[in-house]
Amino acid sequence: MALSNFVYSSFLFSFVYSISIPPSILEEPDSDIIFDSRLNLQLACLAKGEPTPIYTWTKNGYLYETTEQNNRVTMANDSGMLTFVQPQSIDQGWYQCNATNIWGTAVSRRVHVRIAELGEFPIYDRAQVIQVRRGDSLRIPCKPPISVPDPDIYWTDNTNSDNQIGFRVASARMQQDYDGNLYLINVKDEDEEKQFTCNVFSGKSDVIRRGSVTKLKVIKTEPTERKPTKLWSSEANKVFLKGQKLSLKCLFDGLPMPDVIWRKDNGDLPEQRSNINREKQELIITDLQYEDAGVYECRGHNELGYDGFAINVQVDAAPYWLEKPKDIYLVEGETVDVICNAESKPASKNTQWLINGVPLQDINVPYNPRRRIVRNRMIIQNVTKFDTAVYQCNVSNIHGYVFANFFINIISEKPTIKRGPETFYQLVEGQNIILPCETIGAPSSKIYWNKRNRIITSARYSISKDGSLTIPAAVLSDSGVYVCNATNKFGFDTRNTTLTVKQKTRIQTRPSNQQVRRGYQAIFQCTATADPSLTYNIDWYKDGELLTYTGRFIKDITDQNTLKIVDVQFDDSGSYICRASTELDFDDASATLIVQDRPNRPKITKVICNGSTDQPFSIVQWRGTGDNNARILYYELQYNTTFQPNDWISIPIEQRKESFSEIKSPDGSIKLEPKTITFNTTHIPSSQNDLSASLSCWANYTFRVIAYNRIGASDASPISDPLCTTRTCRPKTNPEGVKSSTAQSALLLIEWESMPKIKWSSPNFWYEVGWREYALNTSSEPFSTEIIYPPKYQFAIPNTIMNMRYQYYVKAVNQQTEVSNSTDAIEPPVYNIAFAGDSAPTYVPRNFRVLQMLDSTTVQFAWDPPLSSDEIHIRGVLKAYQIEIFRLDNPVKSRLLISDILPNQTSSTVFNAPPNADVGAHIRIETERYLGPTSPVIQFPTREGRPEPVTNLRGVPYTSNGIFLLWDPPDETNGVIIGYQIDYKPIESIAAQPGADQPSILLRDDARRNYLLSGLKPNTKYRVQVRPRTSIGLSTSPAIIELTTNLTLAPSKPTFTVTQRGQTFFNVSFDPTIMTIPGSVYYVQYKENDQDDQTTTFKKSYTVSNDRTILVNSLEPGKTYTTILIAGDGIASETKSDPQMVSTRNKGKF
């Protein structure tokens, strides 16, 4: 006969009053209870059943009467809990709780109740003294007193503890075995000072007992090194239980002290569950499994050898449930087959079965011929009402037992839905839902669900054992009325519910990450969509915490989707979440705010001052103190001196940069050759935190450092302290700006720039002026000299002769401290030539000519040098040449002057000549005070060159993914324009360069003045550059604009006009700039206007010309066409114009 049984959870039966239920144990004591006589003892026992069970207890197998315990023991009114007031030793024993009603008896596990106790150590009058040689091993025994439960044993050193607890003894050299004996692996002299005491602690009684003191007398002999030998170990054969902890320990004698290693024969130690203590003498494996059985070896080794010990580990198991028997409900006539399914090692020899707490073999249990026991199975055929009872099964072995109550209840009951679905449910798409339908009835109910009068059989739905319907990842079509049906042979029950699935709430516009300078404002925008029947709210969270819109955090009154943070501070940095929520769901989108500012002021950490040499220097070291979220780009090291304390000078450093030179080959091709450019800069790389700086003599220096990031400069660091002072030395340089002139009071006046004190190198400083007549072709006279003291910086040479040539110099001189002689500057003086009383020259350079044209703007000129006889016409010192070039058609506006050409040059290259023009040029000389007359103009043409940038570049955003560009030609084409190049890219950072991500757009139409950029991202800022091109190349610099594309919006309705018609074509013209939201793509739909054929489909024309005109061709003469202009955003949105009827011309008409 088929088995038809079912199991009910305990909470469900609390609602059932019409069905009688045998008792079930809900709460029972632990199997082993140790009590403290100072505290009350409670033994819990709670059961359920219908009718309510009655509780009794047995002690040591006999009925236990609480009334006979002198009011020390009471039982609770609402349960079977026993309470012992001030329990005594007579209360020890084996207890068991019984819960009984008319249908049977459930029994608890047997409980062993014991009193906690801890005995005393033997008392000795004096400490025990043990003699031991230095370096030997030693065992100090401990005989702990009787204790319930087993105590914790540990050793202490009580030397300096003032008769208190003492200090625990535990190290690799001092270890105790599992019996509590202490081992010293090798004794040291310091052990003689210790007082070793064995202690026991009972956690249950919270009591500590101390044994007698043991002292050592160390014999100071030289220790003998020895290889390891075993002192103590765990037994050679150990049995542990599955799931418990394995602990093995080995202690080895030896000198030097042995190191201990552990291994397992034919296997590895379990990596996740094994642990070797710090001293390596104990192996611990947790959650022991059968496969952990085997031989474990501990080995102690030192440099003299090793010793080992093998421990055979057997893993057994106390019985444990594979599947615990459950309560069973049956209808009369069915068959029950119960398995007491437990596992143990060694295996249990038999399973004990009981009924109402009494073994089935007991003579008081009536014989039942329908009941059959087969080892761990009990089978009852053709059950009747009299088989209703509480049954127990017990599985045991040498390590313990498991015990279970279960009842068999014979009932007949129609289905009743005790926990059905609610009347109405709402959820959003993608969520899971469980519709409950838990029933009671006998025999077990058959559960099925209906929707729209159809039984639900789709594999997408699942019905659990308790009848609940699970709908995973709901979709809109799951909405409807669901009906749960429960039926058996005695009747049926139903329950229905309405489920409504709403559209999911989704973030539409996500907030973007922000980098904002401190003190500025940050704006996060967020939009969402939700089911039309629901209202959503936008809330903002920072780092997981809901924001309150007070103070600097503002939720825009007019736009509830926008969060504005004003006067941003560093603490505002973090993750911000926009949450769009309805009563049913929410969606999140996050963005990061990084608050940036100028760097914190750096800190100078050290100044090394070497000022006692003629080449003084200092090494300054510093560190940054924070970049405030914007990477430090560079530092500047500055100094000041006591001469000018308010002037801070940045110290330059030499840097190198790799570059390329354009080398033009004979065939006209250009090759790039690498070159290294050396230059001076005050920008010290951010990776560098020190700098060696050369100093001047006779000065007091202080230093400071400034850090720079993309936001700006930090405040200067605190000024270095103390001063860096340098000694006196020779001047390094002579005065600059030395020149001569003619004044009313002097035919020859020598002047120079006054040298600042920082360059004097000594407090005793002056200038020396030297001069002499310097006629050509005559021997030189010795120099006359004159000393000039600061602050004077000029000297009139006496007794000069008009138009006489003179040679002169000015040099710096000082006298160092503690030195009697004066010293000149290290730099040699510069000898200059001057004429006394010079006047305007009449000399014109001869043979001024063009040597060669190097490119469209580079011309090389040459001329003849002056002869010695030309000196009378130069009338002074030839200081330089000047070349002037200009366009012949516009000489005034195009004039270009090249000056400061050195007087010893006879050629010069001009790099900025006007390209693609007829050019003129002339030359003249320059003396100290006058310009000479210009040479005759020479004329020559220049080649075509690169154009100037386009002018008036502008753009109009087209829908969400386009920009319409317009521009005017360059002011100077410098040749023939053959086309244009457009580069663009989104601006992701302030340093981003356009054109890196997108290929260049080449326009080969020289008349083109506009272009439509399409395929762009909506609501994104772009940098666009346009450059014109000649045959020589692109303009050297582009015209640049920055524009932001529109949000994703459909274009406005376009309009158009028909600008030209023929027999087979017509043109449609439009102007996107007059549209509120222009499109980025335009095309024409058209079809012949045939009233008899309503199914004719539209044809399309995409041919757009530069003047925004679309050609519609391949038409028939004399026909009328329905014409529509379509404006699209290039993604998905399109907007149609109003249709117009456009007719082609008839044949023969023009």
PDB file of C-alpha atoms in Angstrom, residues 249-439:
ATOM      1  CA  LYS A 249      52.060  17.484  21.582  1.00  0.00           C
ATOM      2  CA  CYS A 250      55.733  16.476  21.649  1.00  0.00           C
ATOM      3  CA  LEU A 251      58.489  17.811  23.918  1.00  0.00           C
ATOM      4  CA  PHE A 252      62.158  17.145  23.078  1.00  0.00           C
ATOM      5  CA  ASP A 253      65.335  17.447  25.137  1.00  0.00           C
ATOM      6  CA  GLY A 254      68.458  18.766  23.376  1.00  0.00           C
ATOM      7  CA  LEU A 255      71.088  21.494  23.266  1.00  0.00           C
ATOM      8  CA  PRO A 256      70.944  23.705  21.287  1.00  0.00           C
ATOM      9  CA  MET A 257      67.198  23.707  21.892  1.00  0.00           C
ATOM     10  CA  PRO A 258      65.491  21.526  19.259  1.00  0.00           C
ATOM     11  CA  ASP A 259      63.145  22.859  16.650  1.00  0.00           C
ATOM     12  CA  VAL A 260      59.999  20.718  16.180  1.00  0.00           C
ATOM     13  CA  ILE A 261      58.375  19.880  12.851  1.00  0.00           C
ATOM     14  CA  TRP A 262      55.141  17.962  12.197  1.00  0.00           C
ATOM     15  CA  ARG A 263      54.165  15.781   9.258  1.00  0.00           C
ATOM     16  CA  LYS A 264      51.561  13.201   8.324  1.00  0.00           C
ATOM     17  CA  ASP A 265      52.520   9.937   6.680  1.00  0.00           C
ATOM     18  CA  ASN A 266      51.125   9.563   3.160  1.00  0.00           C
ATOM     19  CA  GLY A 267      49.318  12.865   3.262  1.00  0.00           C
ATOM     20  CA  ASP A 268      49.355  16.594   3.955  1.00  0.00           C
ATOM     21  CA  LEU A 269      48.075  18.486   6.952  1.00  0.00           C
ATOM     22  CA  PRO A 270      44.692  20.132   6.174  1.00  0.00           C
ATOM     23  CA  GLU A 271      45.701  23.681   5.285  1.00  0.00           C
ATOM     24  CA  GLN A 272      42.561  25.491   6.439  1.00  0.00           C
ATOM     25  CA  ARG A 273      41.909  23.490   9.642  1.00  0.00           C
ATOM     26  CA  SER A 274      45.399  22.796  11.006  1.00  0.00           C
ATOM     27  CA  ASN A 275      47.516  25.027  13.192  1.00  0.00           C
ATOM     28  CA  ILE A 276      50.903  24.595  14.866  1.00  0.00           C
ATOM     29  CA  ASN A 277      51.425  26.731  17.964  1.00  0.00           C
ATOM     30  CA  ARG A 278      54.089  29.401  18.133  1.00  0.00           C
ATOM     31  CA  GLU A 279      56.559  27.095  19.885  1.00  0.00           C
ATOM     32  CA  LYS A 280      55.860  24.408  17.195  1.00  0.00           C
ATOM     33  CA  GLN A 281      55.452  21.717  19.881  1.00  0.00           C
ATOM     34  CA  GLU A 282      51.685  21.266  19.547  1.00  0.00           C
ATOM     35  CA  LEU A 283      49.592  20.356  16.484  1.00  0.00           C
ATOM     36  CA  ILE A 284      45.902  21.289  16.474  1.00  0.00           C
ATOM     37  CA  ILE A 285      43.344  20.252  13.825  1.00  0.00           C
ATOM     38  CA  THR A 286      39.797  21.578  14.140  1.00  0.00           C
ATOM     39  CA  ASP A 287      36.545  20.066  12.809  1.00  0.00           C
ATOM     40  CA  LEU A 288      38.140  16.621  12.559  1.00  0.00           C
ATOM     41  CA  GLN A 289      37.131  14.450   9.588  1.00  0.00           C
ATOM     42  CA  TYR A 290      37.544  10.728   8.870  1.00  0.00           C
ATOM     43  CA  GLU A 291      40.271  11.443   6.305  1.00  0.00           C
ATOM     44  CA  ASP A 292      42.367  13.041   9.065  1.00  0.00           C
ATOM     45  CA  ALA A 293      43.039   9.566  10.531  1.00  0.00           C
ATOM     46  CA  GLY A 294      46.573   8.291  10.063  1.00  0.00           C
ATOM     47  CA  VAL A 295      50.076   8.381  11.468  1.00  0.00           C
ATOM     48  CA  TYR A 296      51.415  11.767  12.569  1.00  0.00           C
ATOM     49  CA  GLU A 297      55.100  12.246  13.293  1.00  0.00           C
ATOM     50  CA  CYS A 298      56.714  14.919  15.416  1.00  0.00           C
ATOM     51  CA  ARG A 299      60.431  15.373  14.911  1.00  0.00           C
ATOM     52  CA  GLY A 300      62.805  17.416  17.077  1.00  0.00           C
ATOM     53  CA  HIS A 301      66.063  18.419  15.426  1.00  0.00           C
ATOM     54  CA  ASN A 302      69.086  20.589  16.025  1.00  0.00           C
ATOM     55  CA  GLU A 303      72.496  20.811  14.401  1.00  0.00           C
ATOM     56  CA  LEU A 304      73.628  17.579  16.142  1.00  0.00           C
ATOM     57  CA  GLY A 305      70.806  15.346  14.933  1.00  0.00           C
ATOM     58  CA  TYR A 306      67.144  14.538  15.431  1.00  0.00           C
ATOM     59  CA  ASP A 307      64.671  12.273  17.206  1.00  0.00           C
ATOM     60  CA  GLY A 308      61.118  11.496  16.214  1.00  0.00           C
ATOM     61  CA  PHE A 309      57.927   9.925  17.512  1.00  0.00           C
ATOM     62  CA  ALA A 310      54.921   8.531  15.622  1.00  0.00           C
ATOM     63  CA  ILE A 311      51.341   8.845  16.878  1.00  0.00           C
ATOM     64  CA  ASN A 312      48.597   6.764  15.312  1.00  0.00           C
ATOM     65  CA  VAL A 313      45.351   8.758  15.192  1.00  0.00           C
ATOM     66  CA  GLN A 314      42.005   7.017  14.859  1.00  0.00           C
ATOM     67  CA  VAL A 315      38.933   9.113  14.045  1.00  0.00           C
ATOM     68  CA  ASP A 316      35.673   7.729  15.438  1.00  0.00           C
ATOM     69  CA  ALA A 317      32.266   9.354  15.702  1.00  0.00           C
ATOM     70  CA  ALA A 318      29.559   9.466  18.312  1.00  0.00           C
ATOM     71  CA  PRO A 319      26.180   8.832  16.646  1.00  0.00           C
ATOM     72  CA  TYR A 320      24.780  11.776  14.717  1.00  0.00           C
ATOM     73  CA  TRP A 321      21.652  12.187  12.663  1.00  0.00           C
ATOM     74  CA  LEU A 322      21.703  11.899   8.890  1.00  0.00           C
ATOM     75  CA  GLU A 323      17.945  12.472   8.962  1.00  0.00           C
ATOM     76  CA  LYS A 324      16.049  12.808  12.200  1.00  0.00           C
ATOM     77  CA  PRO A 325      12.593  11.137  12.338  1.00  0.00           C
ATOM     78  CA  LYS A 326       9.729  13.593  11.979  1.00  0.00           C
ATOM     79  CA  ASP A 327       6.139  13.651  13.225  1.00  0.00           C
ATOM     80  CA  ILE A 328       3.775  11.796  10.913  1.00  0.00           C
ATOM     81  CA  TYR A 329       0.062  12.224  10.168  1.00  0.00           C
ATOM     82  CA  LEU A 330      -1.768   9.305   8.553  1.00  0.00           C
ATOM     83  CA  VAL A 331      -5.192   8.143   7.612  1.00  0.00           C
ATOM     84  CA  GLU A 332      -6.407   4.767   8.840  1.00  0.00           C
ATOM     85  CA  GLY A 333      -5.411   1.935   6.581  1.00  0.00           C
ATOM     86  CA  GLU A 334      -2.122   3.475   5.387  1.00  0.00           C
ATOM     87  CA  THR A 335       1.331   2.062   6.041  1.00  0.00           C
ATOM     88  CA  VAL A 336       4.077   3.923   7.851  1.00  0.00           C
ATOM     89  CA  ASP A 337       7.782   3.219   7.329  1.00  0.00           C
ATOM     90  CA  VAL A 338      10.090   5.158   9.696  1.00  0.00           C
ATOM     91  CA  ILE A 339      13.882   5.139   9.414  1.00  0.00           C
ATOM     92  CA  CYS A 340      16.054   6.037  12.391  1.00  0.00           C
ATOM     93  CA  ASN A 341      18.851   7.267  10.105  1.00  0.00           C
ATOM     94  CA  ALA A 342      22.013   7.918  12.139  1.00  0.00           C
ATOM     95  CA  GLU A 343      25.678   7.280  11.527  1.00  0.00           C
ATOM     96  CA  SER A 344      28.458   6.425  13.987  1.00  0.00           C
ATOM     97  CA  LYS A 345      31.917   4.909  14.213  1.00  0.00           C
ATOM     98  CA  PRO A 346      32.138   2.218  15.334  1.00  0.00           C
ATOM     99  CA  ALA A 347      28.732   1.486  13.901  1.00  0.00           C
ATOM    100  CA  SER A 348      25.856   0.947  16.298  1.00  0.00           C
ATOM    101  CA  LYS A 349      25.014  -2.747  16.684  1.00  0.00           C
ATOM    102  CA  ASN A 350      21.288  -2.143  16.996  1.00  0.00           C
ATOM    103  CA  THR A 351      18.700   0.586  17.242  1.00  0.00           C
ATOM    104  CA  GLN A 352      16.502   0.757  20.325  1.00  0.00           C
ATOM    105  CA  TRP A 353      12.828   1.575  19.676  1.00  0.00           C
ATOM    106  CA  LEU A 354      10.451   2.829  22.374  1.00  0.00           C
ATOM    107  CA  ILE A 355       6.781   3.754  22.538  1.00  0.00           C
ATOM    108  CA  ASN A 356       5.698   6.475  24.964  1.00  0.00           C
ATOM    109  CA  GLY A 357       9.151   6.164  26.606  1.00  0.00           C
ATOM    110  CA  VAL A 358       8.925   2.387  27.145  1.00  0.00           C
ATOM    111  CA  PRO A 359      11.085  -0.076  25.104  1.00  0.00           C
ATOM    112  CA  LEU A 360       9.039  -2.104  22.647  1.00  0.00           C
ATOM    113  CA  GLN A 361      10.517  -5.279  24.176  1.00  0.00           C
ATOM    114  CA  ASP A 362       9.099  -4.397  27.585  1.00  0.00           C
ATOM    115  CA  ILE A 363       6.464  -6.879  28.800  1.00  0.00           C
ATOM    116  CA  ASN A 364       4.087  -3.984  29.468  1.00  0.00           C
ATOM    117  CA  VAL A 365       3.979  -3.053  25.770  1.00  0.00           C
ATOM    118  CA  PRO A 366       1.155  -4.970  24.001  1.00  0.00           C
ATOM    119  CA  TYR A 367       2.203  -7.076  21.020  1.00  0.00           C
ATOM    120  CA  ASN A 368       1.255  -5.562  17.644  1.00  0.00           C
ATOM    121  CA  PRO A 369       1.381  -8.082  14.762  1.00  0.00           C
ATOM    122  CA  ARG A 370       1.207  -5.204  12.215  1.00  0.00           C
ATOM    123  CA  ARG A 371       4.397  -3.647  13.590  1.00  0.00           C
ATOM    124  CA  ARG A 372       7.750  -4.925  12.369  1.00  0.00           C
ATOM    125  CA  ILE A 373      11.291  -3.813  13.385  1.00  0.00           C
ATOM    126  CA  VAL A 374      14.124  -4.291  10.872  1.00  0.00           C
ATOM    127  CA  ARG A 375      17.341  -2.877  12.447  1.00  0.00           C
ATOM    128  CA  ASN A 376      16.867   0.901  12.045  1.00  0.00           C
ATOM    129  CA  ARG A 377      13.401   0.703  10.411  1.00  0.00           C
ATOM    130  CA  MET A 378       9.980   0.461  11.982  1.00  0.00           C
ATOM    131  CA  ILE A 379       7.084  -0.550   9.693  1.00  0.00           C
ATOM    132  CA  ILE A 380       3.426  -0.476  10.781  1.00  0.00           C
ATOM    133  CA  GLN A 381       0.937  -1.742   8.209  1.00  0.00           C
ATOM    134  CA  ASN A 382      -2.756  -0.946   7.972  1.00  0.00           C
ATOM    135  CA  VAL A 383      -2.574   1.646  10.762  1.00  0.00           C
ATOM    136  CA  THR A 384      -5.506   2.225  13.086  1.00  0.00           C
ATOM    137  CA  LYS A 385      -6.440   4.884  15.618  1.00  0.00           C
ATOM    138  CA  PHE A 386      -4.756   2.752  18.316  1.00  0.00           C
ATOM    139  CA  ASP A 387      -1.344   3.231  16.641  1.00  0.00           C
ATOM    140  CA  THR A 388      -1.422   6.895  17.618  1.00  0.00           C
ATOM    141  CA  ALA A 389       1.464   7.366  20.109  1.00  0.00           C
ATOM    142  CA  VAL A 390       4.821   9.004  20.709  1.00  0.00           C
ATOM    143  CA  TYR A 391       7.690   6.817  19.538  1.00  0.00           C
ATOM    144  CA  GLN A 392      11.371   7.119  20.337  1.00  0.00           C
ATOM    145  CA  CYS A 393      14.460   5.716  18.716  1.00  0.00           C
ATOM    146  CA  ASN A 394      17.922   5.595  20.293  1.00  0.00           C
ATOM    147  CA  VAL A 395      21.203   4.964  18.429  1.00  0.00           C
ATOM    148  CA  SER A 396      24.324   4.482  20.589  1.00  0.00           C
ATOM    149  CA  ASN A 397      27.920   3.307  20.513  1.00  0.00           C
ATOM    150  CA  ILE A 398      30.864   3.483  22.934  1.00  0.00           C
ATOM    151  CA  HIS A 399      31.153   7.266  22.394  1.00  0.00           C
ATOM    152  CA  GLY A 400      27.564   8.307  23.034  1.00  0.00           C
ATOM    153  CA  TYR A 401      24.042   8.245  21.649  1.00  0.00           C
ATOM    154  CA  VAL A 402      21.375  10.210  19.796  1.00  0.00           C
ATOM    155  CA  PHE A 403      17.770  10.107  20.891  1.00  0.00           C
ATOM    156  CA  ALA A 404      14.654  11.354  19.088  1.00  0.00           C
ATOM    157  CA  ASN A 405      10.915  11.647  19.794  1.00  0.00           C
ATOM    158  CA  PHE A 406       8.380  11.543  16.978  1.00  0.00           C
ATOM    159  CA  PHE A 407       4.673  10.832  16.949  1.00  0.00           C
ATOM    160  CA  ILE A 408       2.360   8.945  14.628  1.00  0.00           C
ATOM    161  CA  ASN A 409      -1.072  10.596  14.558  1.00  0.00           C
ATOM    162  CA  ILE A 410      -3.952   8.858  12.773  1.00  0.00           C
ATOM    163  CA  ILE A 411      -6.443  11.514  11.648  1.00  0.00           C
ATOM    164  CA  SER A 412      -9.014  12.220   8.900  1.00  0.00           C
ATOM    165  CA  GLU A 413      -9.496  15.912   8.029  1.00  0.00           C
ATOM    166  CA  LYS A 414     -10.504  17.942   4.962  1.00  0.00           C
ATOM    167  CA  PRO A 415      -7.938  20.592   3.787  1.00  0.00           C
ATOM    168  CA  THR A 416      -7.828  23.948   5.521  1.00  0.00           C
ATOM    169  CA  ILE A 417      -5.614  26.783   4.304  1.00  0.00           C
ATOM    170  CA  LYS A 418      -4.110  28.060   7.540  1.00  0.00           C
ATOM    171  CA  ARG A 419      -1.687  30.605   6.003  1.00  0.00           C
ATOM    172  CA  GLY A 420      -2.790  31.818   2.631  1.00  0.00           C
ATOM    173  CA  PRO A 421      -1.840  34.842   0.512  1.00  0.00           C
ATOM    174  CA  GLU A 422      -2.861  38.386   1.372  1.00  0.00           C
ATOM    175  CA  THR A 423      -5.738  39.920  -0.546  1.00  0.00           C
ATOM    176  CA  PHE A 424      -3.514  42.238  -2.589  1.00  0.00           C
ATOM    177  CA  TYR A 425       0.188  42.404  -3.513  1.00  0.00           C
ATOM    178  CA  GLN A 426       2.181  45.085  -5.352  1.00  0.00           C
ATOM    179  CA  LEU A 427       5.735  44.749  -6.612  1.00  0.00           C
ATOM    180  CA  VAL A 428       7.910  46.013  -9.438  1.00  0.00           C
ATOM    181  CA  GLU A 429       9.292  44.101 -12.380  1.00  0.00           C
ATOM    182  CA  GLY A 430      12.421  42.111 -11.604  1.00  0.00           C
ATOM    183  CA  GLN A 431      11.483  41.437  -7.973  1.00  0.00           C
ATOM    184  CA  ASN A 432      10.725  37.956  -6.613  1.00  0.00           C
ATOM    185  CA  ILE A 433       7.562  37.128  -4.703  1.00  0.00           C
ATOM    186  CA  ILE A 434       6.334  34.105  -2.755  1.00  0.00           C
ATOM    187  CA  LEU A 435       2.561  33.636  -2.429  1.00  0.00           C
ATOM    188  CA  PRO A 436       2.019  31.414   0.654  1.00  0.00           C
ATOM    189  CA  CYS A 437      -0.534  28.604   0.778  1.00  0.00           C
ATOM    190  CA  GLU A 438       0.124  26.380   3.786  1.00  0.00           C
ATOM    191  CA  THR A 439      -2.558  23.814   4.545  1.00  0.00           C
TER     192      THR A 439
END
